[in-house]
Amino acid sequence: GSQVVDQKVDSVCPFCGVGCLLTYNVKDNHIVSVDGRDGPANHSRLCVKGRFGFDYIHNPQRLTVPLIRKASVPKDPDALNALNINASDWSQVFREATWVEALDLAAFQLKHVRDTHGKKALAGFGSAKGSNEEAYLFQKLVRTGFGSNNVDHCTRLCHASSVAGLLEGVGSGSVTNQVNDVEHSDFIFVIGSNPTSNHPVAATWMKNAAKRGAKIVVADPRGTDLGKHAWRTLHFKADTDVAMLNAMLHVIIEEGLVDEAFIRDRANNYDALKANVKNFSPEAMAPICGIDAHTLRDVARAYATAKSAMILWGMGVSQHVHGTDNVRCLIALSSITGQVGKPGSGLHPLRGQNNVQGASDAGLIPMMFPNYQRVINADAHAWFEKFWDTPLDDKPGYTVVEIMGKILADETDPHKIRGMYIMGENPAMSDPNLNHARHALASLEHLVVQDIFMTETAWLADVVLPATAWPEKTGTVSNTDRMVQLGLQAIDPPGDARADLWIIQQIAQRMGLSWHYAGEHHGVAEVYDEMRQAMHAAIGGITWERLQRESSVTYPCHSEDDPGEPTVFKHHFATDDGRVHLVPAGLISANEQPDAQYPFVLITGRQLEHWHTGSMTRRAAVLDAIEPTATASMCSADLQALGVQAGDVMTVASRRGQVSLRVRLDEGTPQGAVFIPFAYQEAAANLLTNPALDPFGKIPELKYCAVSVTAG
Ligand code: SF4
């Protein structure tokens, strides 16, 4: 900005996983504008969210005082609704408290649940929006203080199946190549991802590659903006990913387009894969996936024969009961053609939130300690018991959706969950089947919520702890490209809101842990250094001092002079034997199919302007002005058949709930489908969605369920 400012502070965009570096221009403890900074992921570019989405931090609805629920107020969501409470007036439900009072109560109640019902009775959700240091400390609190591995976060709702498939196949859940490596690709396969909305700056690298002559293929049931830049668009029928991808594998094998040396030297189980795809000819799969055999053959040939080809994918691939199978097919495509392990050739699951990669790396997942060391692995277990000087549970904890089920478990269930600590997550908006999730959260004996706004989840809490927004703290985040990036505190938090790192330590101390992290910003550098020791194999060479100098360093990084590895698996994979493990996938249908009563398919997703449950972006004036209301998109053929017009109000209902919202005409929505963004609390898409899980990644099928659509 040209405005005179007091200070310019370097940080990272708080929204998506692209991880654009930026500079906050600060005047009178207010952010007045944002400039793009020259980071390795963005080269000074920013999208509309990064540039204009910062004023949520100054929103008058920020929580500024600790709150304790009044004993007389019901938690039951329906009873709460009946009270007809104004969303910005929480004084009817909560009373203000001092920090000492709120922290004492929160920790005392959690301890009480643990001591009365055992260690499995507690669980914690951390956040992919917080820093690595917060994620690391939070999971350490749950494992060492609560006493179980019941710790998870919203990665379970986005790429859990991708991570499961990648860990099984190539031995590491992160990307093999960075996004702007598409600069070196001559073929870019984008599937189940809408990057111009959800990873906008990443999309610019893809468009630049197309301009240079690279072929982009966009495979998605919906028409998306990137399709305009594509060589081919494959609008396959929702839910038929495996049919389409196996047909491509079939062509590549049948036509001898495989990389035989690569398979011989670096792949296991190729014969089983080959036998499996024998019956998946493009001719046989065309009627199932809706893409003609000729196109399937063209695309398969172009991919296999490209000099270097990248595959990038999003939630369209992962959020299915067969999400892990979808990913297995993508791994197979890249491996049998040798399109992995070299510049411009690889696998990239585009991470959603700014720190979902880092939070997972730091151990905010129930089956693994930091750096994906399995809790059931005796060596890893022993190492962490020694490192943290505490006995640890050696059983994986429950995942996000499982925890909701365990809250509602029978009184006799020894694993019934009765108390929770939720930091920066909003499961009462983000979980599938919200009526069920809200009912579960409301029935907890004790719920502590730490957040910056009175979220749908915070309404159900016993204690609400006012936390800090990203520009109010110093810490690191890790983007989709495996870059650890440092953000510096730009402004002070409002009122009596406090740093999350401080709050976690206060709870830990009150639960009996003797934690003492010293130094500026609540010991952030000391926490980082401890985390670095726990994750030595990945970030051993990325010291705090180095981050202060360089802002962004890619891992794996082994020593202080190691520049990091943008492309991994050049010579061997991260599996035990160093080879890729191919896993054949068969056809599995969505858990819930359309029928006479619920004839449409609901597809959920995001928009460019809004971020996830909307708690931040809907409080950012510019973003809210561009997309102010909840909408459901349908194509003209369906609108005509229903007798409704664009702008009309309609009701969308599933077996689990219903919402009313305005219909938007969008010819990109396939016939027979409705698309609803999930950011709008007044018409929450997840009231409708199906909690059925992928058995491997435990991810719910947020991309596909049956709904009815009626006018009015
Ligand atoms: Fe922020 Fe993502 Fe936009 Fe970059 S692309 S400015 S990280 S929201």
XYZ file of C-alpha atoms and ligand atoms in Angstrom:
720
model
C 0.000 0.000 0.000
C 0.968 3.609 -0.556
C -0.418 4.553 2.860
C 2.081 5.668 5.483
C 2.438 2.741 7.859
C 4.136 2.271 11.215
C 5.499 -1.135 10.438
C 5.807 -3.802 7.791
C 5.759 -7.327 9.174
C 6.587 -10.475 7.213
C 4.241 -13.420 7.490
C 2.421 -16.113 5.543
C -1.133 -16.067 4.158
C -3.470 -17.669 6.733
C -5.816 -19.296 4.225
C -4.868 -22.046 1.803
C -2.084 -24.594 1.598
C -0.320 -22.802 -1.250
C 1.462 -20.818 1.450
C 1.980 -17.435 -0.179
C 4.406 -15.233 1.700
C 3.118 -11.739 2.413
C 3.817 -8.550 4.311
C 1.300 -6.967 6.673
C 1.269 -3.157 6.599
C 0.450 -2.088 10.139
C -0.748 1.257 11.489
C -1.984 1.845 15.059
C -2.072 -1.890 15.780
C -4.293 -2.399 12.726
C -3.495 -4.176 9.495
C -4.303 -1.652 6.795
C -3.177 -3.604 3.740
C -1.277 -6.664 2.583
C 1.468 -6.985 -0.017
C 2.653 -10.156 -1.708
C 6.193 -11.132 -0.744
C 8.649 -13.028 -2.880
C 8.276 -16.548 -1.495
C 9.203 -19.752 -3.307
C 5.530 -20.800 -3.631
C 4.107 -17.480 -4.795
C 6.809 -15.189 -6.215
C 4.888 -12.209 -4.769
C 1.514 -13.320 -6.149
C -1.584 -13.306 -3.905
C -5.212 -14.202 -4.561
C -8.265 -12.250 -3.418
C -8.336 -14.006 -0.036
C -4.712 -13.288 0.751
C -4.921 -9.693 -0.400
C -8.324 -8.655 0.960
C -9.252 -11.277 3.533
C -7.471 -9.834 6.583
C -10.058 -7.621 8.308
C -11.745 -10.551 10.082
C -9.112 -10.005 12.770
C -10.547 -6.558 13.540
C -14.161 -7.730 13.472
C -16.113 -6.570 16.566
C -17.376 -10.131 17.064
C -13.889 -11.294 18.100
C -13.865 -13.092 21.446
C -11.917 -10.925 23.886
C -12.773 -12.340 27.328
C -12.860 -15.921 28.691
C -16.443 -17.179 28.983
C -18.117 -19.745 31.218
C -21.470 -21.260 30.371
C -24.340 -20.309 32.658
C -25.579 -23.385 34.462
C -29.174 -22.732 33.472
C -28.667 -22.672 29.695
C -29.447 -25.905 27.836
C -26.827 -27.379 25.523
C -29.233 -29.278 23.349
C -28.995 -27.597 19.924
C -32.773 -27.602 19.420
C -33.448 -26.132 22.867
C -30.770 -23.504 22.163
C -32.427 -22.643 18.868
C -35.765 -22.327 20.627
C -34.300 -19.612 22.865
C -33.836 -17.612 19.683
C -30.564 -16.087 20.800
C -29.039 -13.338 18.712
C -25.858 -14.799 17.225
C -23.675 -11.905 18.343
C -25.070 -11.689 21.870
C -23.663 -14.507 23.937
C -24.450 -12.893 27.296
C -27.595 -15.005 27.589
C -25.563 -18.178 27.422
C -22.191 -17.318 28.930
C -20.823 -15.115 31.662
C -17.463 -13.384 31.495
C -14.676 -14.807 33.618
C -11.060 -14.131 34.475
C -8.365 -16.249 32.821
C -7.515 -17.902 36.130
C -11.117 -18.857 36.747
C -11.701 -20.141 33.200
C -8.445 -22.101 33.000
C -8.930 -23.593 36.471
C -12.424 -24.735 35.566
C -11.430 -26.083 32.133
C -8.473 -28.067 33.440
C -10.218 -29.211 36.619
C -13.157 -30.612 34.665
C -10.970 -32.359 32.089
C -8.890 -33.862 34.900
C -12.043 -34.887 36.717
C -13.329 -36.759 33.639
C -9.944 -38.469 33.207
C -9.641 -39.456 36.864
C -13.241 -40.693 37.085
C -13.605 -42.499 33.757
C -10.063 -43.261 32.618
C -7.687 -41.950 29.996
C -9.828 -42.949 27.027
C -12.623 -40.663 28.195
C -10.912 -37.533 26.856
C -10.171 -36.385 23.325
C -8.757 -33.312 21.627
C -9.150 -31.674 18.244
C -6.318 -29.381 17.230
C -6.289 -27.227 14.152
C -4.756 -27.044 10.711
C -5.111 -23.263 11.020
C -2.695 -22.982 13.908
C 1.085 -23.097 13.860
C 3.289 -26.183 13.877
C 4.342 -25.329 17.414
C 0.716 -25.213 18.583
C -0.055 -28.497 16.824
C 2.997 -30.150 18.364
C 2.226 -28.962 21.896
C -1.460 -29.812 21.588
C -0.824 -33.431 20.569
C 1.810 -33.694 23.278
C -0.752 -32.485 25.830
C -3.284 -35.099 24.709
C -0.777 -37.966 24.635
C 1.056 -37.136 27.850
C -1.600 -35.269 29.852
C -4.935 -36.735 28.759
C -3.170 -40.110 28.447
C -4.446 -41.462 25.127
C -3.911 -40.934 21.401
C -7.407 -39.512 20.904
C -6.140 -36.479 19.011
C -7.057 -35.522 15.479
C -7.934 -32.540 13.308
C -9.665 -31.736 10.084
C -7.090 -33.490 7.913
C -9.422 -36.419 8.556
C -12.045 -34.570 6.511
C -9.816 -33.613 3.595
C -6.834 -35.761 2.610
C -6.862 -38.676 5.084
C -7.398 -41.142 2.249
C -4.635 -39.534 0.176
C -2.245 -39.879 3.077
C -3.326 -43.501 3.685
C -2.811 -44.367 0.017
C 0.521 -42.569 -0.226
C 1.912 -44.061 2.985
C 0.978 -47.520 1.757
C 2.236 -46.969 -1.777
C 5.289 -44.741 -1.558
C 5.942 -44.589 2.203
C 5.341 -40.879 2.731
C 2.114 -38.900 2.872
C 3.411 -35.621 1.486
C 3.781 -34.399 -2.086
C 6.576 -35.739 -4.283
C 6.986 -32.488 -6.240
C 6.162 -28.846 -5.577
C 3.340 -27.097 -7.422
C 5.428 -24.695 -9.445
C 7.442 -27.648 -10.665
C 4.708 -27.845 -13.342
C 7.024 -25.398 -15.043
C 8.981 -28.504 -16.076
C 5.967 -30.638 -17.031
C 4.603 -31.105 -20.497
C 1.486 -32.863 -19.179
C -0.532 -31.804 -16.116
C -3.364 -34.032 -14.921
C -5.677 -32.251 -12.468
C -8.365 -34.465 -10.973
C -11.058 -33.744 -8.372
C -9.650 -30.302 -7.764
C -10.817 -26.784 -8.557
C -7.559 -24.895 -8.110
C -8.645 -21.532 -9.503
C -11.025 -21.320 -6.514
C -9.238 -23.305 -3.860
C -5.533 -22.920 -4.657
C -5.650 -19.794 -6.795
C -1.962 -18.926 -6.930
C -1.113 -22.583 -7.594
C -3.551 -22.413 -10.514
C -1.556 -19.539 -11.991
C 1.502 -21.813 -12.320
C -0.635 -24.345 -14.166
C -2.036 -21.694 -16.510
C 1.473 -20.402 -17.182
C 2.538 -23.938 -18.080
C -0.380 -24.254 -20.499
C 0.625 -20.974 -22.110
C 4.111 -22.413 -22.612
C 2.547 -25.436 -24.344
C 2.008 -28.021 -21.611
C -1.158 -30.090 -21.982
C -3.548 -29.735 -19.054
C -6.224 -32.366 -18.556
C -8.902 -31.497 -16.015
C -10.926 -34.476 -14.791
C -13.907 -33.442 -12.687
C -17.644 -34.102 -12.709
C -18.108 -30.312 -12.453
C -17.030 -27.797 -15.015
C -14.343 -25.575 -13.499
C -12.461 -22.496 -14.598
C -9.184 -24.337 -15.154
C -11.019 -26.383 -17.780
C -10.860 -23.303 -20.031
C -7.092 -23.717 -20.108
C -7.180 -27.453 -20.671
C -6.292 -29.625 -23.653
C -9.056 -32.042 -22.613
C -11.709 -31.869 -19.895
C -13.101 -35.145 -18.601
C -16.494 -34.540 -16.996
C -16.765 -38.065 -15.690
C -19.773 -39.226 -13.700
C -19.326 -38.491 -10.021
C -18.224 -41.562 -8.055
C -16.644 -43.385 -11.037
C -12.995 -42.319 -10.586
C -11.710 -45.888 -10.338
C -13.498 -46.950 -13.533
C -11.953 -44.044 -15.455
C -8.454 -44.406 -13.990
C -8.360 -48.188 -14.360
C -9.342 -47.738 -18.018
C -6.333 -45.461 -18.457
C -4.102 -48.048 -16.758
C -5.569 -50.674 -19.066
C -4.652 -48.672 -22.180
C -1.128 -47.966 -20.971
C -0.470 -51.640 -20.225
C -2.267 -53.031 -23.279
C -0.475 -50.666 -25.656
C 2.929 -51.281 -24.112
C 3.389 -47.708 -22.922
C 4.749 -48.762 -19.534
C 8.263 -47.949 -18.326
C 9.540 -51.502 -17.977
C 12.857 -50.631 -16.392
C 11.162 -48.503 -13.750
C 8.699 -51.297 -12.940
C 11.470 -53.892 -12.750
C 13.764 -51.807 -10.572
C 11.321 -49.896 -8.422
C 7.796 -51.419 -8.250
C 6.150 -54.315 -6.401
C 2.956 -56.126 -7.297
C 2.821 -55.040 -10.942
C 1.475 -58.409 -12.082
C -1.514 -58.138 -9.761
C -2.221 -54.637 -11.017
C -1.955 -55.813 -14.610
C -4.329 -58.722 -13.987
C -6.778 -56.440 -12.212
C -7.121 -53.866 -15.004
C -7.543 -56.516 -17.725
C -11.326 -56.212 -17.528
C -11.299 -52.412 -17.426
C -11.032 -51.639 -21.128
C -12.056 -48.093 -22.085
C -14.878 -49.568 -24.129
C -16.226 -51.387 -21.072
C -15.718 -48.392 -18.751
C -17.074 -45.668 -21.050
C -20.745 -46.296 -20.166
C -19.862 -46.360 -16.465
C -17.696 -43.242 -16.244
C -19.352 -41.310 -19.064
C -16.126 -40.600 -21.004
C -15.918 -42.129 -24.469
C -13.299 -44.799 -25.103
C -11.484 -42.744 -27.724
C -10.906 -39.859 -25.301
C -9.803 -42.216 -22.543
C -7.248 -43.736 -24.905
C -6.018 -40.310 -26.067
C -5.507 -39.052 -22.545
C -3.839 -42.256 -21.332
C -1.400 -42.222 -24.263
C -0.563 -38.554 -23.828
C 0.100 -39.043 -20.119
C 2.255 -42.128 -20.571
C 4.311 -40.691 -23.418
C 4.813 -37.218 -21.957
C 8.413 -36.323 -21.220
C 7.335 -35.362 -17.719
C 3.838 -35.446 -16.257
C 2.403 -34.267 -12.949
C -0.782 -35.410 -11.230
C -2.446 -32.948 -8.842
C -5.620 -33.751 -6.953
C -8.026 -32.452 -4.344
C -11.029 -33.428 -2.255
C -12.911 -34.680 -5.304
C -10.572 -37.648 -5.189
C -10.254 -38.086 -1.454
C -13.746 -37.564 0.022
C -15.287 -40.858 -1.013
C -15.661 -44.240 0.646
C -13.262 -45.349 -2.115
C -10.961 -42.340 -1.667
C -7.930 -44.514 -0.898
C -8.655 -46.626 -3.991
C -8.778 -43.476 -6.116
C -5.338 -42.533 -4.828
C -3.994 -46.067 -5.389
C -4.937 -45.693 -9.063
C -3.098 -42.357 -9.313
C 0.007 -43.864 -7.707
C -0.199 -46.755 -10.177
C -0.513 -44.387 -13.149
C 2.590 -42.480 -12.155
C 4.620 -45.571 -11.271
C 4.036 -47.857 -14.240
C 4.960 -44.983 -16.550
C 7.954 -43.773 -14.529
C 6.265 -40.382 -14.135
C 7.475 -39.890 -10.571
C 10.773 -39.069 -8.939
C 12.032 -36.500 -11.421
C 11.492 -32.776 -11.970
C 8.097 -32.090 -13.537
C 6.907 -35.657 -12.834
C 5.156 -36.607 -9.651
C 2.177 -36.793 -7.340
C 0.723 -33.769 -5.573
C -2.343 -33.878 -3.318
C -3.123 -30.153 -3.033
C -3.432 -29.451 0.698
C -6.397 -27.353 1.747
C -5.648 -25.369 4.860
C -2.547 -23.282 5.406
C -1.077 -25.764 7.867
C -2.779 -29.095 7.289
C 0.527 -30.534 6.110
C 2.407 -29.181 9.108
C -0.229 -30.127 11.691
C -0.172 -33.714 10.387
C 3.645 -33.752 10.335
C 3.666 -32.503 13.934
C 1.586 -35.474 15.087
C -1.918 -34.061 15.274
C -3.281 -37.447 14.155
C -4.376 -40.409 16.281
C -2.279 -43.207 14.789
C 1.092 -41.484 14.573
C 3.547 -39.547 16.680
C 5.324 -36.580 15.067
C 6.786 -37.291 11.623
C 4.430 -40.235 10.971
C 6.029 -42.592 13.470
C 3.318 -45.117 14.228
C 2.161 -45.360 17.834
C 2.012 -49.155 17.396
C 5.675 -49.279 16.368
C 7.571 -50.451 19.457
C 10.721 -48.469 18.639
C 8.851 -45.249 17.988
C 6.772 -45.767 21.114
C 9.858 -46.328 23.258
C 11.630 -43.319 21.724
C 8.765 -40.946 22.522
C 8.280 -42.358 26.038
C 11.900 -41.499 26.693
C 11.798 -38.169 24.866
C 8.729 -36.959 26.760
C 9.618 -38.848 29.922
C 6.059 -40.175 30.272
C 4.317 -43.524 29.744
C 2.331 -43.412 26.483
C -0.626 -45.319 25.083
C 0.464 -47.769 22.388
C -2.952 -48.019 20.711
C -4.064 -45.639 17.947
C -6.675 -43.147 19.118
C -10.022 -42.448 17.517
C -10.428 -40.229 14.457
C -12.643 -37.147 14.060
C -15.815 -38.923 12.961
C -15.208 -41.905 15.261
C -14.898 -39.544 18.230
C -18.402 -38.197 17.543
C -19.671 -41.781 17.635
C -17.746 -42.519 20.834
C -19.304 -39.515 22.581
C -22.713 -41.060 22.004
C -21.554 -44.584 22.941
C -23.338 -46.578 25.577
C -22.581 -45.758 29.234
C -20.969 -49.175 29.590
C -18.453 -48.592 26.770
C -15.025 -48.236 28.450
C -13.958 -45.982 25.550
C -16.928 -43.639 25.773
C -15.647 -40.079 25.298
C -16.963 -37.593 27.856
C -14.684 -34.590 27.759
C -13.052 -32.652 24.930
C -10.671 -29.805 24.300
C -11.139 -28.268 20.841
C -8.614 -25.708 19.617
C -9.478 -23.745 16.492
C -11.724 -26.327 14.859
C -15.401 -26.057 14.131
C -16.771 -29.611 13.919
C -20.314 -28.312 14.484
C -20.001 -26.933 10.928
C -17.382 -29.132 9.284
C -18.373 -32.667 10.260
C -20.676 -34.703 8.070
C -24.222 -35.217 9.397
C -24.183 -32.084 11.559
C -27.333 -32.828 13.517
C -25.589 -35.920 14.820
C -22.278 -34.113 15.458
C -23.954 -31.188 17.242
C -25.981 -33.549 19.373
C -22.779 -35.397 20.279
C -20.867 -32.234 21.215
C -23.808 -31.024 23.285
C -23.916 -34.241 25.262
C -20.290 -34.071 26.460
C -19.840 -33.739 30.195
C -17.244 -31.096 29.567
C -16.253 -29.190 26.430
C -13.507 -26.565 26.262
C -13.351 -24.533 23.044
C -10.500 -22.206 22.178
C -11.171 -19.944 19.213
C -11.262 -16.386 17.897
C -15.031 -16.237 17.236
C -18.157 -17.677 18.822
C -18.258 -20.544 16.309
C -21.087 -23.046 16.010
C -18.913 -25.344 18.142
C -18.166 -22.699 20.783
C -21.913 -22.240 21.366
C -21.920 -25.782 22.769
C -18.940 -25.287 25.112
C -18.719 -25.124 28.895
C -15.662 -22.897 28.754
C -14.695 -20.654 25.824
C -11.107 -19.406 25.696
C -10.462 -16.346 23.476
C -7.453 -17.046 21.275
C -5.276 -15.246 18.768
C -5.593 -14.913 15.010
C -2.605 -15.739 12.822
C -1.279 -12.155 12.399
C -1.223 -11.885 16.204
C 1.370 -14.595 16.686
C 4.803 -15.819 15.733
C 5.149 -19.380 14.520
C 5.757 -21.679 11.588
C 3.394 -23.350 9.128
C 4.134 -25.947 6.441
C 2.507 -25.610 3.045
C 1.438 -28.133 0.447
C 4.967 -28.030 -1.037
C 6.699 -29.211 2.161
C 8.007 -25.727 2.872
C 8.332 -24.738 6.543
C 7.592 -21.000 6.620
C 7.869 -18.448 9.405
C 5.232 -15.831 10.239
C 5.963 -12.982 12.640
C 3.535 -11.319 14.999
C 2.230 -8.133 13.363
C -0.290 -6.817 15.895
C -1.463 -7.388 19.461
C -4.554 -9.510 20.099
C -7.764 -7.640 20.995
C -8.900 -7.233 24.610
C -7.809 -10.070 26.829
C -7.449 -12.661 24.056
C -4.281 -14.714 24.541
C -1.809 -16.656 22.429
C -2.819 -20.273 21.804
C 0.657 -21.464 22.734
C 0.240 -19.839 26.152
C -3.243 -21.279 26.654
C -2.162 -24.856 25.856
C 0.687 -24.562 28.356
C -1.634 -23.183 31.046
C -4.021 -26.133 30.616
C -1.088 -28.577 30.595
C 0.361 -27.194 33.809
C -3.010 -27.358 35.524
C -3.342 -30.997 34.476
C -0.104 -31.786 36.235
C 2.504 -31.511 33.460
C 5.670 -29.665 34.356
C 6.188 -27.741 31.153
C 8.471 -24.738 31.033
C 9.074 -23.267 27.616
C 10.988 -20.065 28.017
C 11.639 -17.181 25.687
C 9.797 -14.713 23.538
C 6.314 -15.429 22.201
C 5.623 -18.018 24.914
C 8.672 -20.073 24.146
C 7.886 -20.626 20.482
C 11.522 -21.124 19.457
C 12.081 -23.634 22.244
C 8.948 -25.564 21.272
C 10.081 -25.523 17.641
C 13.463 -26.872 18.628
C 11.925 -29.738 20.603
C 9.679 -30.528 17.642
C 12.699 -30.448 15.331
C 14.361 -33.123 17.466
C 11.232 -35.276 17.304
C 11.091 -34.831 13.520
C 14.807 -34.925 12.893
C 14.577 -37.080 9.765
C 12.425 -34.447 8.039
C 13.366 -31.023 9.370
C 16.642 -31.653 11.195
C 18.431 -29.032 9.104
C 15.811 -26.313 9.528
C 16.773 -24.398 12.647
C 14.791 -21.502 14.064
C 17.680 -19.160 13.228
C 17.670 -20.364 9.665
C 13.938 -19.710 9.348
C 14.483 -16.196 10.653
C 17.038 -15.662 7.894
C 15.365 -17.504 5.013
C 11.587 -17.338 5.843
C 10.952 -20.598 3.967
C 12.886 -23.879 3.778
C 11.823 -27.082 1.998
C 12.091 -30.464 3.699
C 13.404 -33.174 3.798
C 16.335 -31.098 4.975
C 19.151 -32.846 6.781
C 21.711 -30.218 7.671
C 21.940 -26.490 8.010
C 23.562 -26.122 4.591
C 21.115 -28.537 2.895
C 18.853 -26.538 0.541
C 16.111 -29.185 0.966
C 14.628 -31.567 -1.585
C 11.890 -30.136 -3.812
C 11.603 -33.489 -5.654
C 11.745 -36.726 -3.676
C 12.000 -40.410 -4.630
C 14.616 -39.801 -7.317
C 16.274 -43.124 -6.568
C 14.079 -44.946 -4.078
C 10.733 -44.590 -2.349
C 10.240 -44.119 1.394
C 8.787 -47.605 1.895
C 10.662 -50.263 3.883
C 12.122 -51.874 0.768
C 12.445 -48.605 -1.154
C 9.986 -49.729 -3.859
C 6.518 -48.487 -4.756
C 3.779 -50.871 -3.609
C 1.089 -51.083 -6.270
C -2.382 -51.912 -5.002
C -5.141 -52.919 -7.448
C -8.502 -51.212 -6.980
C -11.937 -52.503 -7.876
C -15.248 -50.702 -8.315
C -16.981 -49.641 -5.115
C -20.046 -47.411 -5.290
C -20.887 -44.493 -3.071
C -22.440 -45.458 0.240
C -25.738 -43.768 -0.599
C -27.219 -43.761 -4.111
C -29.988 -41.521 -5.454
C -33.434 -43.104 -5.404
C -37.046 -42.082 -5.992
C -37.259 -40.139 -2.729
C -33.814 -38.491 -2.958
C -33.125 -38.373 -6.686
C -30.217 -35.899 -6.841
C -26.531 -36.195 -5.945
C -25.161 -33.546 -3.586
C -21.606 -32.389 -4.252
C -20.089 -30.062 -1.644
C -17.053 -27.838 -2.022
C -15.625 -24.364 -1.733
C -15.662 -21.043 -3.522
C -12.820 -18.658 -4.243
C -13.963 -16.072 -1.693
C -14.849 -18.209 1.293
C -12.774 -20.269 3.542
C -14.106 -23.519 4.965
C -16.756 -22.944 7.645
C -16.778 -19.215 6.863
C -15.883 -18.070 10.378
C -13.074 -15.865 9.005
C -13.924 -14.943 5.425
C -17.579 -14.174 6.042
C -16.296 -11.574 8.501
C -13.965 -10.077 5.883
C -15.853 -7.187 4.274
C -14.537 -7.475 0.715
C -14.969 -11.243 0.525
C -18.433 -11.120 2.079
C -19.461 -8.426 -0.380
C -18.452 -10.575 -3.354
C -20.206 -13.746 -2.138
C -22.760 -12.744 0.510
C -25.299 -15.580 0.459
C -25.652 -19.320 0.460
C -26.427 -20.786 -2.940
C -26.998 -24.155 -4.541
C -25.890 -24.547 -8.152
C -27.732 -26.609 -10.753
C -27.771 -26.820 -14.534
C -30.587 -25.386 -16.654
C -32.032 -28.776 -17.625
C -32.624 -29.645 -13.977
C -33.981 -26.183 -13.149
C -36.479 -26.450 -15.994
C -37.561 -29.905 -14.917
C -38.104 -28.632 -11.370
C -39.869 -25.502 -12.608
C -37.557 -23.150 -10.693
C -35.509 -20.203 -11.874
C -32.129 -18.874 -10.861
C -32.571 -16.838 -7.665
C -35.571 -18.793 -6.380
C -35.437 -20.250 -2.898
C -35.445 -24.010 -2.734
C -35.130 -26.714 -0.117
C -32.492 -29.398 -0.371
C -33.044 -32.372 1.928
C -31.258 -35.636 2.672
C -32.032 -38.446 5.107
C -30.143 -36.439 7.745
C -31.336 -32.868 7.460
C -32.431 -30.041 5.204
C -31.426 -26.518 4.184
C -33.119 -23.704 2.277
C -31.099 -21.515 -0.048
C -31.162 -19.699 -3.374
C -30.576 -21.596 -6.564
C -27.831 -20.467 -8.920
C -27.683 -21.430 -12.589
C -24.386 -23.119 -13.371
C -24.056 -25.239 -16.474
C -20.873 -26.673 -14.982
C -22.933 -28.635 -12.479
C -23.697 -32.035 -13.986
C -27.298 -32.968 -14.650
C -28.773 -34.775 -11.664
C -26.436 -33.032 -9.212
C -26.548 -30.048 -6.842
C -23.425 -28.195 -5.727
C -23.456 -26.439 -2.324
C -20.446 -24.636 -0.798
C -20.060 -25.566 2.876
C -19.117 -22.123 4.250
C -22.625 -20.882 5.101
C -23.911 -21.553 8.605
C -27.465 -20.472 7.679
C -27.628 -23.278 5.113
C -24.938 -25.674 6.288
C -24.224 -28.244 3.579
C -23.036 -30.704 6.187
C -26.509 -31.006 7.665
C -27.055 -33.106 4.549
C -23.790 -35.011 4.010
C -23.175 -38.680 4.717
C -20.743 -39.738 7.489
C -19.991 -43.093 5.827
C -16.222 -43.675 6.025
C -13.486 -44.866 3.712
C -12.244 -47.914 5.664
C -8.546 -47.026 5.199
C -8.333 -43.254 5.615
C -11.458 -42.968 7.807
C -12.521 -39.996 5.704
C -16.265 -39.350 5.328
C -17.959 -39.318 1.936
C -18.508 -35.551 1.833
C -18.551 -35.480 -1.985
C -21.538 -37.714 -2.615
C -24.931 -38.295 -1.039
C -28.547 -38.485 -2.140
C -30.805 -35.432 -1.775
C -34.189 -34.147 -2.861
C -34.707 -30.663 -4.260
C -38.026 -28.843 -4.016
C -39.094 -25.289 -4.775
C -39.749 -23.022 -1.812
Fe -3.522 -17.201 0.426
Fe -3.848 -19.459 -0.937
Fe -4.605 -17.158 -1.974
Fe -2.011 -17.700 -1.670
S -3.439 -18.764 -3.026
S -3.023 -15.764 -1.215
S -2.035 -18.871 0.237
S -5.481 -18.146 -0.160
